[in-house]
């Protein structure tokens, strides 16, 4: 009988789930029952969706993937680990890319993350070398981001309509701005990180002076990513001035997009290469496809028709006209996976939350929730 050799890094003794005898990755995958256990494995990348793990250019410090081997590439053999704010500076891959291939140990709840076997609500992390040590205490640097996991406590463990309702109740009743105040807010939220005097325009990607806003050719204006005619909410305080879907765009490019739904294909917009359009849809450039999708997801969840507000809903159509619908859902879900959350989105979400509206876009913090709802 032929026997195959197994490398030492692929051989892990089963554990009891304690800190001194942690579960293997295989055990963690097989025991997704919500219990709190310790798990040990090799860092193999950052999950960005159910079946996608990136191994470089990490978009943030929010999650990592563990496997039994440092060379594992099959996501079915990985467990996805949620990183709370107190550990991101030490164990997030954007801040610590050198963790790739290293063995770590983590304690948390064995439950789905990104709709994939996971370890959530984590409370201890440790880099493992020869032998073991006590779990590290969370770092306490004043630059640690707020513990936004607590913001979403009411959504924990939910899926489908129950998750959507929980998120709505978390993010509604935000502090609204006047439409005129949006100008100044966009100068802050969309500032060019390489030039504080400029903003980055959404569709063209052009860096342009903050002071060149207006209605003239080559000025920038306020684009409603959820077109304001889809539900006829105009520029009224609330959906019409919600910064989570308002972005600076070139005036003529904005005019070309108009109130088109979102889909793939069409003719290229000459002033904004990489963007395409036809009679009933608009396709943004690849670099912001995910941004657009997550803004649309936010609007659907935020505006549910209560307190006299409009009820906005995703559908799988284009050419929705003035109905309070926006499509195309299947394409937006694809874009959410194709273009992961980046540092600019995270910064923008934090500014809106902390300085203006007091609410967050959940799909920037947890892009996996989109497929769990729709």
Coordinates of N, CA and C in Angstrom, one line a residue, residues 16-211:
X16 N -8.2 20.3 22.5 CA -9.5 20.4 23.3 C -10.2 21.7 23.2
X17 N -9.5 22.7 22.5 CA -10.1 24.0 22.4 C -9.7 25.0 23.5
X18 N -8.8 24.6 24.4 CA -8.3 25.5 25.4 C -7.1 26.2 24.9
X19 N -6.7 27.2 25.7 CA -5.5 28.0 25.2 C -4.3 27.1 25.1
X20 N -4.1 26.2 26.1 CA -2.9 25.4 26.1 C -3.0 24.2 25.1
X21 N -4.3 23.9 24.7 CA -4.5 22.8 23.8 C -5.5 23.2 22.7
X22 N -5.1 24.1 21.8 CA -6.1 24.8 20.9 C -6.6 23.8 19.8
X23 N -7.7 24.1 19.3 CA -8.3 23.4 18.2 C -7.4 23.6 17.0
X24 N -7.3 22.6 16.1 CA -6.7 22.8 14.7 C -7.7 23.6 13.9
X25 N -7.3 24.0 12.7 CA -8.2 24.7 11.8 C -9.3 23.8 11.4
X26 N -9.0 22.5 11.1 CA -10.0 21.5 10.7 C -11.1 21.4 11.8
X27 N -10.6 21.3 13.1 CA -11.6 21.2 14.2 C -12.5 22.5 14.2
X28 N -11.9 23.6 14.0 CA -12.7 24.9 14.0 C -13.7 24.9 12.9
X29 N -13.3 24.4 11.8 CA -14.3 24.3 10.6 C -15.4 23.4 11.0
X30 N -15.1 22.3 11.6 CA -16.1 21.2 11.9 C -17.0 21.5 13.1
X31 N -16.6 22.5 13.9 CA -17.4 22.8 15.1 C -17.9 24.2 15.1
X32 N -18.6 24.6 14.1 CA -19.2 25.9 14.0 C -20.5 26.0 14.8
X33 N -20.4 25.9 16.1 CA -21.6 25.8 16.9 C -21.7 27.0 17.9
X34 N -21.0 28.0 17.7 CA -21.1 29.2 18.5 C -20.3 29.2 19.8
X35 N -19.7 28.0 20.1 CA -18.9 27.9 21.4 C -17.6 28.7 21.3
X36 N -17.1 29.1 22.4 CA -15.9 29.9 22.5 C -14.7 28.9 22.7
X37 N -13.8 29.0 21.7 CA -12.6 28.0 21.7 C -11.4 28.8 21.3
X38 N -10.2 28.2 21.6 CA -9.0 28.7 21.0 C -8.6 27.9 19.8
X39 N -8.1 28.5 18.8 CA -7.7 27.9 17.5 C -6.3 28.3 17.1
X40 N -5.6 27.4 16.6 CA -4.2 27.7 16.1 C -4.1 27.3 14.6
X41 N -3.4 28.2 13.9 CA -3.2 27.9 12.5 C -2.2 29.0 11.9
X42 N -1.9 28.8 10.6 CA -1.0 29.7 9.9 C -1.8 30.8 9.2
X43 N -1.3 32.0 9.2 CA -2.0 33.1 8.5 C -1.7 33.0 7.0
X44 N -2.8 32.9 6.2 CA -2.6 32.7 4.8 C -3.3 33.8 4.0
X45 N -3.8 34.8 4.6 CA -4.4 35.9 3.8 C -5.5 36.6 4.5
X46 N -6.2 37.5 3.8 CA -7.3 38.3 4.4 C -8.6 38.0 3.6
X47 N -9.6 37.5 4.2 CA -10.8 37.2 3.5 C -11.5 38.5 3.1
X48 N -12.0 38.6 1.8 CA -12.8 39.7 1.4 C -14.2 39.3 1.0
X49 N -14.5 38.0 0.9 CA -15.8 37.5 0.6 C -15.8 36.0 1.0
X50 N -16.9 35.3 0.8 CA -17.0 33.9 1.2 C -16.0 33.0 0.6
X51 N -15.6 33.3 -0.7 CA -14.7 32.4 -1.4 C -13.4 33.2 -1.9
X52 N -13.2 34.3 -1.4 CA -12.0 35.1 -1.8 C -11.1 35.5 -0.7
X53 N -9.8 35.2 -0.8 CA -8.8 35.6 0.2 C -7.7 36.2 -0.5
X54 N -7.3 37.5 -0.1 CA -6.2 38.2 -0.8 C -4.9 37.9 0.0
X55 N -3.8 37.9 -0.7 CA -2.5 37.6 -0.1 C -1.6 38.8 -0.2
X56 N -2.0 39.9 -0.7 CA -1.2 41.1 -0.7 C -2.2 42.3 -0.9
X57 N -1.6 43.5 -0.9 CA -2.4 44.7 -1.0 C -3.7 44.6 -0.1
X58 N -3.5 44.3 1.2 CA -4.6 44.1 2.1 C -5.4 45.4 2.3
X59 N -6.7 45.3 2.1 CA -7.5 46.5 2.2 C -7.7 47.2 3.5
X60 N -7.6 46.4 4.6 CA -7.8 46.9 6.0 C -7.2 45.9 7.0
X61 N -7.5 46.1 8.2 CA -7.0 45.2 9.3 C -8.1 44.5 10.0
X62 N -9.2 44.2 9.3 CA -10.4 43.7 9.9 C -10.5 42.2 10.1
X63 N -9.7 41.4 9.3 CA -9.9 40.0 9.3 C -8.7 39.3 8.7
X64 N -8.5 38.0 9.1 CA -7.5 37.2 8.5 C -8.0 35.8 8.3
X65 N -7.3 35.0 7.5 CA -7.6 33.6 7.3 C -6.5 32.7 7.8
X66 N -6.9 31.6 8.5 CA -6.0 30.7 9.1 C -6.2 29.3 8.4
X67 N -5.1 28.6 8.2 CA -5.1 27.3 7.6 C -4.1 26.4 8.3
X68 N -4.1 25.1 8.0 CA -3.2 24.1 8.7 C -1.8 24.2 8.1
X69 N -1.7 24.8 6.9 CA -0.4 24.9 6.2 C -0.2 26.3 5.7
X70 N 1.0 26.9 5.8 CA 1.2 28.3 5.4 C 1.1 28.4 3.9
X71 N 1.0 27.3 3.1 CA 0.9 27.4 1.7 C -0.5 27.1 1.2
X72 N -1.5 26.9 2.1 CA -2.8 26.5 1.7 C -3.5 27.6 0.9
X73 N -4.1 27.2 -0.3 CA -4.7 28.2 -1.2 C -6.2 27.9 -1.3
X74 N -6.7 26.8 -0.8 CA -8.1 26.4 -0.9 C -8.9 27.0 0.2
X75 N -9.8 28.0 -0.1 CA -10.6 28.6 1.0 C -11.4 27.7 1.8
X76 N -11.8 26.5 1.2 CA -12.5 25.5 2.0 C -11.7 24.9 3.1
X77 N -10.4 25.1 3.1 CA -9.6 24.6 4.1 C -9.1 25.7 5.1
X78 N -9.8 26.8 5.1 CA -9.4 28.0 5.9 C -10.6 28.3 6.9
X79 N -10.2 28.9 8.0 CA -11.2 29.5 8.9 C -10.9 31.0 8.9
X80 N -12.0 31.8 8.8 CA -11.9 33.3 8.8 C -12.0 33.8 10.2
X81 N -11.1 34.7 10.5 CA -11.0 35.3 11.9 C -11.3 36.8 11.9
X82 N -12.3 37.2 12.7 CA -12.6 38.6 12.9 C -11.7 39.2 13.8
X83 N -11.1 40.4 13.5 CA -10.2 41.0 14.4 C -10.8 42.3 15.0
X84 N -11.0 42.3 16.3 CA -11.6 43.5 16.9 C -10.6 44.7 16.9
X85 N -11.2 45.8 17.1 CA -10.4 47.1 17.0 C -9.1 47.0 17.9
X86 N -9.2 46.4 19.1 CA -8.1 46.5 20.0 C -6.9 45.7 19.5
X87 N -7.1 44.8 18.5 CA -6.0 43.9 18.1 C -5.6 44.3 16.6
X88 N -6.2 45.2 16.0 CA -5.9 45.4 14.6 C -4.5 46.0 14.3
X89 N -4.0 46.8 15.2 CA -2.7 47.4 15.0 C -1.6 46.3 15.1
X90 N -1.9 45.2 15.8 CA -0.9 44.1 16.1 C -1.1 42.9 15.2
X91 N -2.4 42.6 14.8 CA -2.6 41.4 14.0 C -3.3 41.6 12.7
X92 N -3.7 42.9 12.3 CA -4.3 43.2 11.0 C -3.2 43.1 10.0
X93 N -3.6 42.5 8.8 CA -2.5 42.3 7.8 C -2.1 43.6 7.0
X94 N -3.0 44.6 7.0 CA -2.6 45.8 6.3 C -1.4 46.4 7.1
X95 N -1.6 46.4 8.4 CA -0.5 47.0 9.3 C 0.6 46.0 9.5
X96 N 0.4 44.7 9.4 CA 1.4 43.7 9.7 C 1.5 42.6 8.6
X97 N 1.8 43.0 7.4 CA 1.9 42.0 6.3 C 2.9 40.9 6.6
X98 N 3.9 41.1 7.4 CA 4.9 40.1 7.8 C 4.3 38.9 8.5
X99 N 3.0 39.0 8.9 CA 2.4 37.9 9.6 C 2.0 36.8 8.6
X100 N 2.0 37.1 7.3 CA 1.8 36.0 6.3 C 2.7 34.8 6.5
X101 N 2.1 33.6 6.6 CA 2.9 32.4 6.8 C 3.2 32.1 8.2
X102 N 2.9 33.0 9.2 CA 3.3 32.8 10.6 C 2.1 32.1 11.3
X103 N 2.5 31.4 12.3 CA 1.4 30.7 13.1 C 1.0 31.6 14.2
X104 N -0.4 31.6 14.4 CA -0.9 32.4 15.5 C -2.0 31.5 16.2
X105 N -2.3 32.0 17.4 CA -3.4 31.4 18.2 C -4.4 32.4 18.5
X106 N -5.7 32.1 18.5 CA -6.7 33.1 18.7 C -7.9 32.4 19.5
X107 N -8.6 33.2 20.3 CA -9.7 32.7 21.0 C -11.0 33.5 20.6
X108 N -12.0 32.8 20.3 CA -13.3 33.5 19.9 C -14.4 32.5 19.7
X109 N -15.5 33.0 19.2 CA -16.7 32.2 19.0 C -16.6 31.5 17.7
X110 N -16.8 30.2 17.6 CA -16.8 29.5 16.4 C -18.1 29.7 15.6
X111 N -18.2 30.7 14.8 CA -19.4 31.0 14.1 C -19.1 31.6 12.7
X112 N -20.0 31.6 11.8 CA -19.8 32.0 10.4 C -19.4 33.5 10.4
X113 N -18.4 33.7 9.5 CA -17.9 35.1 9.2 C -17.7 35.1 7.7
X114 N -18.2 36.2 7.1 CA -18.3 36.2 5.6 C -19.0 35.0 5.1
X115 N -20.0 34.5 5.8 CA -20.8 33.3 5.4 C -19.9 32.2 5.2
X116 N -18.9 32.0 6.0 CA -17.8 31.0 5.9 C -17.4 30.6 7.3
X117 N -17.0 29.4 7.5 CA -16.6 29.0 8.9 C -15.6 30.0 9.4
X118 N -15.9 30.5 10.7 CA -15.1 31.6 11.2 C -14.9 31.5 12.7
X119 N -14.1 32.5 13.1 CA -13.9 32.7 14.6 C -14.2 34.2 14.8
X120 N -15.3 34.5 15.5 CA -15.8 35.8 15.7 C -15.7 36.2 17.2
X121 N -16.0 37.5 17.4 CA -16.0 38.1 18.8 C -14.7 37.6 19.5
X122 N -13.6 37.8 18.8 CA -12.3 37.3 19.4 C -11.8 38.1 20.6
X123 N -11.2 37.4 21.5 CA -10.8 38.1 22.8 C -9.3 37.9 23.1
X124 N -8.6 37.1 22.3 CA -7.2 36.9 22.6 C -6.4 36.5 21.3
X125 N -5.3 37.0 21.1 CA -4.4 36.7 20.0 C -3.0 36.5 20.5
X126 N -2.3 35.6 19.8 CA -0.8 35.4 20.1 C -0.1 34.9 18.9
X127 N 1.1 35.4 18.6 CA 2.0 34.8 17.7 C 2.6 33.6 18.3
X128 N 2.6 32.5 17.6 CA 3.1 31.2 18.2 C 4.5 30.9 17.6
X129 N 5.5 30.7 18.5 CA 6.8 30.2 18.0 C 7.0 28.8 18.7
X130 N 8.2 28.5 19.1 CA 8.4 27.3 19.9 C 7.8 27.4 21.3
X131 N 7.0 26.4 21.6 CA 6.4 26.5 22.9 C 5.2 27.5 22.9
X132 N 4.6 27.7 24.1 CA 3.5 28.6 24.2 C 3.6 29.6 25.3
X133 N 2.9 30.6 25.2 CA 2.9 31.6 26.3 C 1.5 32.0 26.6
X134 N 1.3 32.9 27.6 CA 0.0 33.3 27.9 C -0.5 34.3 26.8
X135 N -1.8 34.4 26.6 CA -2.4 35.3 25.6 C -2.0 36.7 25.9
X136 N -1.7 37.4 24.8 CA -1.3 38.8 24.9 C -2.5 39.7 25.3
X137 N -2.3 40.7 26.1 CA -3.3 41.7 26.4 C -3.5 42.5 25.2
X138 N -4.8 43.0 25.0 CA -5.0 43.9 23.9 C -4.2 45.2 24.0
X139 N -3.6 45.6 22.9 CA -2.9 46.9 22.9 C -3.8 48.1 23.3
X140 N -3.3 49.1 23.9 CA -4.1 50.2 24.3 C -3.7 51.5 23.8
X141 N -3.0 51.5 22.6 CA -2.6 52.7 22.0 C -3.8 53.7 21.8
X142 N -3.6 55.0 22.1 CA -4.8 55.9 21.9 C -5.2 56.0 20.4
X143 N -4.4 55.5 19.5 CA -4.7 55.5 18.1 C -5.6 54.4 17.6
X144 N -5.9 53.4 18.5 CA -6.8 52.3 18.2 C -8.1 52.8 17.8
X145 N -8.7 52.3 16.7 CA -10.0 52.8 16.3 C -11.1 52.4 17.3
X146 N -12.2 53.1 17.4 CA -13.3 52.7 18.3 C -13.7 51.2 18.1
X147 N -14.3 50.6 19.1 CA -14.7 49.2 19.0 C -16.1 49.2 18.2
X148 N -16.0 49.3 16.9 CA -17.3 49.3 16.2 C -18.0 48.0 16.2
X149 N -17.4 46.9 16.6 CA -18.1 45.7 16.8 C -19.3 45.9 17.7
X150 N -19.1 46.7 18.8 CA -20.2 46.9 19.7 C -21.4 47.7 19.0
X151 N -21.1 48.5 18.1 CA -22.1 49.3 17.3 C -23.1 48.3 16.7
X152 N -22.6 47.1 16.3 CA -23.5 46.1 15.6 C -23.9 45.0 16.5
X153 N -23.9 45.1 17.8 CA -24.3 44.0 18.7 C -25.7 43.5 18.3
X154 N -26.6 44.4 18.0 CA -28.0 43.9 17.8 C -28.1 43.1 16.5
X155 N -27.1 43.2 15.6 CA -27.2 42.4 14.4 C -26.5 41.1 14.5
X156 N -25.8 40.8 15.6 CA -25.0 39.6 15.7 C -25.9 38.4 15.5
X157 N -25.4 37.4 14.7 CA -26.0 36.1 14.5 C -27.2 36.1 13.6
X158 N -27.6 37.3 13.0 CA -28.8 37.3 12.2 C -28.4 37.2 10.7
X159 N -29.4 36.8 9.9 CA -29.3 36.8 8.5 C -30.6 37.2 7.9
X160 N -30.6 37.4 6.5 CA -31.8 37.7 5.8 C -32.5 38.9 6.3
X161 N -33.8 38.9 6.3 CA -34.6 40.1 6.7 C -34.4 40.5 8.1
X162 N -34.1 39.5 9.0 CA -33.8 39.8 10.4 C -32.5 40.7 10.5
X163 N -31.5 40.4 9.7 CA -30.3 41.2 9.7 C -30.6 42.5 9.1
X164 N -31.3 42.6 8.1 CA -31.6 43.9 7.4 C -32.4 44.8 8.4
X165 N -33.3 44.2 9.1 CA -34.1 45.0 10.1 C -33.2 45.5 11.2
X166 N -32.4 44.6 11.7 CA -31.5 45.0 12.8 C -30.5 46.1 12.4
X167 N -30.0 46.0 11.2 CA -29.1 47.1 10.7 C -29.8 48.4 10.5
X168 N -31.0 48.3 10.0 CA -31.8 49.5 9.8 C -32.0 50.2 11.2
X169 N -32.4 49.5 12.2 CA -32.6 50.1 13.5 C -31.4 50.7 14.1
X170 N -30.2 50.2 13.7 CA -28.9 50.7 14.2 C -28.6 52.0 13.5
X171 N -28.8 52.1 12.2 CA -28.3 53.2 11.4 C -29.3 54.3 11.1
X172 N -30.6 54.1 11.5 CA -31.6 55.2 11.1 C -31.5 56.3 12.1
X173 N -32.3 57.3 11.9 CA -32.4 58.5 12.8 C -31.1 59.2 12.9
X174 N -30.3 59.3 11.8 CA -29.0 59.9 11.8 C -29.2 61.5 11.8
X175 N -28.2 62.1 12.2 CA -28.2 63.6 12.1 C -28.1 64.1 10.7
X176 N -29.1 64.8 10.2 CA -29.1 65.2 8.8 C -28.5 66.6 8.6
X177 N -28.0 66.8 7.4 CA -27.4 68.0 6.9 C -28.3 68.7 6.0
X178 N -28.1 70.0 5.8 CA -28.7 70.7 4.7 C -28.0 70.4 3.4
X179 N -28.7 70.6 2.3 CA -28.0 70.3 1.0 C -26.8 71.3 0.8
X180 N -26.9 72.5 1.3 CA -25.8 73.4 1.1 C -24.6 73.0 2.0
X181 N -24.8 72.4 3.1 CA -23.7 71.9 4.0 C -23.0 70.7 3.4
X182 N -23.6 70.1 2.4 CA -23.0 68.9 1.8 C -21.7 69.3 1.1
X183 N -21.6 70.5 0.5 CA -20.4 71.0 -0.2 C -19.2 70.9 0.7
X184 N -19.3 71.5 1.9 CA -18.2 71.4 2.8 C -17.9 70.1 3.3
X185 N -18.9 69.3 3.6 CA -18.7 67.9 4.0 C -17.9 67.1 3.0
X186 N -18.3 67.2 1.7 CA -17.6 66.4 0.7 C -16.1 66.9 0.5
X187 N -15.8 68.1 0.8 CA -14.4 68.5 0.8 C -13.6 67.8 1.8
X188 N -14.2 67.4 2.9 CA -13.6 66.6 3.9 C -13.6 65.1 3.7
X189 N -14.7 64.6 3.4 CA -14.8 63.1 3.2 C -14.1 62.6 2.0
X190 N -14.0 63.4 0.9 CA -13.4 62.9 -0.3 C -12.1 63.6 -0.6
X191 N -11.4 64.1 0.4 CA -10.2 64.8 0.2 C -9.1 63.9 -0.4
X192 N -8.3 64.4 -1.3 CA -7.2 63.7 -1.9 C -6.2 63.5 -0.8
X193 N -5.8 62.2 -0.5 CA -4.8 62.0 0.5 C -3.4 62.5 0.2
X194 N -3.2 62.8 -1.1 CA -1.9 63.3 -1.6 C -1.9 64.8 -1.8
X195 N -3.1 65.4 -1.7 CA -3.2 66.9 -1.9 C -4.4 67.4 -1.1
X196 N -4.2 67.9 0.1 CA -5.3 68.3 1.0 C -6.1 69.5 0.4
X197 N -5.7 70.1 -0.7 CA -6.4 71.2 -1.3 C -7.4 70.6 -2.4
X198 N -7.4 69.3 -2.6 CA -8.2 68.7 -3.7 C -9.1 67.7 -3.2
X199 N -10.2 67.4 -4.0 CA -11.0 66.2 -3.7 C -10.8 65.2 -4.9
X200 N -11.1 63.9 -4.7 CA -11.1 62.9 -5.7 C -12.5 62.7 -6.3
X201 N -12.6 62.9 -7.6 CA -13.9 62.7 -8.2 C -14.3 61.2 -8.4
X202 N -15.5 60.8 -8.1 CA -15.8 59.4 -8.0 C -15.6 58.7 -9.3
X203 N -16.2 59.1 -10.4 CA -16.2 58.3 -11.6 C -14.9 58.5 -12.4
X204 N -14.4 59.7 -12.5 CA -13.2 60.0 -13.3 C -12.0 59.6 -12.5
X205 N -12.0 59.7 -11.2 CA -10.8 59.5 -10.4 C -9.9 60.7 -10.4
X206 N -10.3 61.8 -11.0 CA -9.5 63.0 -11.1 C -9.4 63.7 -9.8
X207 N -8.2 64.2 -9.5 CA -8.0 65.1 -8.3 C -8.2 66.5 -8.7
X208 N -9.1 67.2 -8.0 CA -9.5 68.6 -8.5 C -9.6 69.5 -7.3
X209 N -9.3 70.7 -7.5 CA -9.4 71.7 -6.4 C -10.8 71.7 -5.7
X210 N -10.7 71.7 -4.4 CA -11.9 71.8 -3.6 C -12.8 73.0 -3.9
X211 N -12.2 74.0 -4.4 CA -13.0 75.3 -4.6 C -13.6 75.3 -6.0

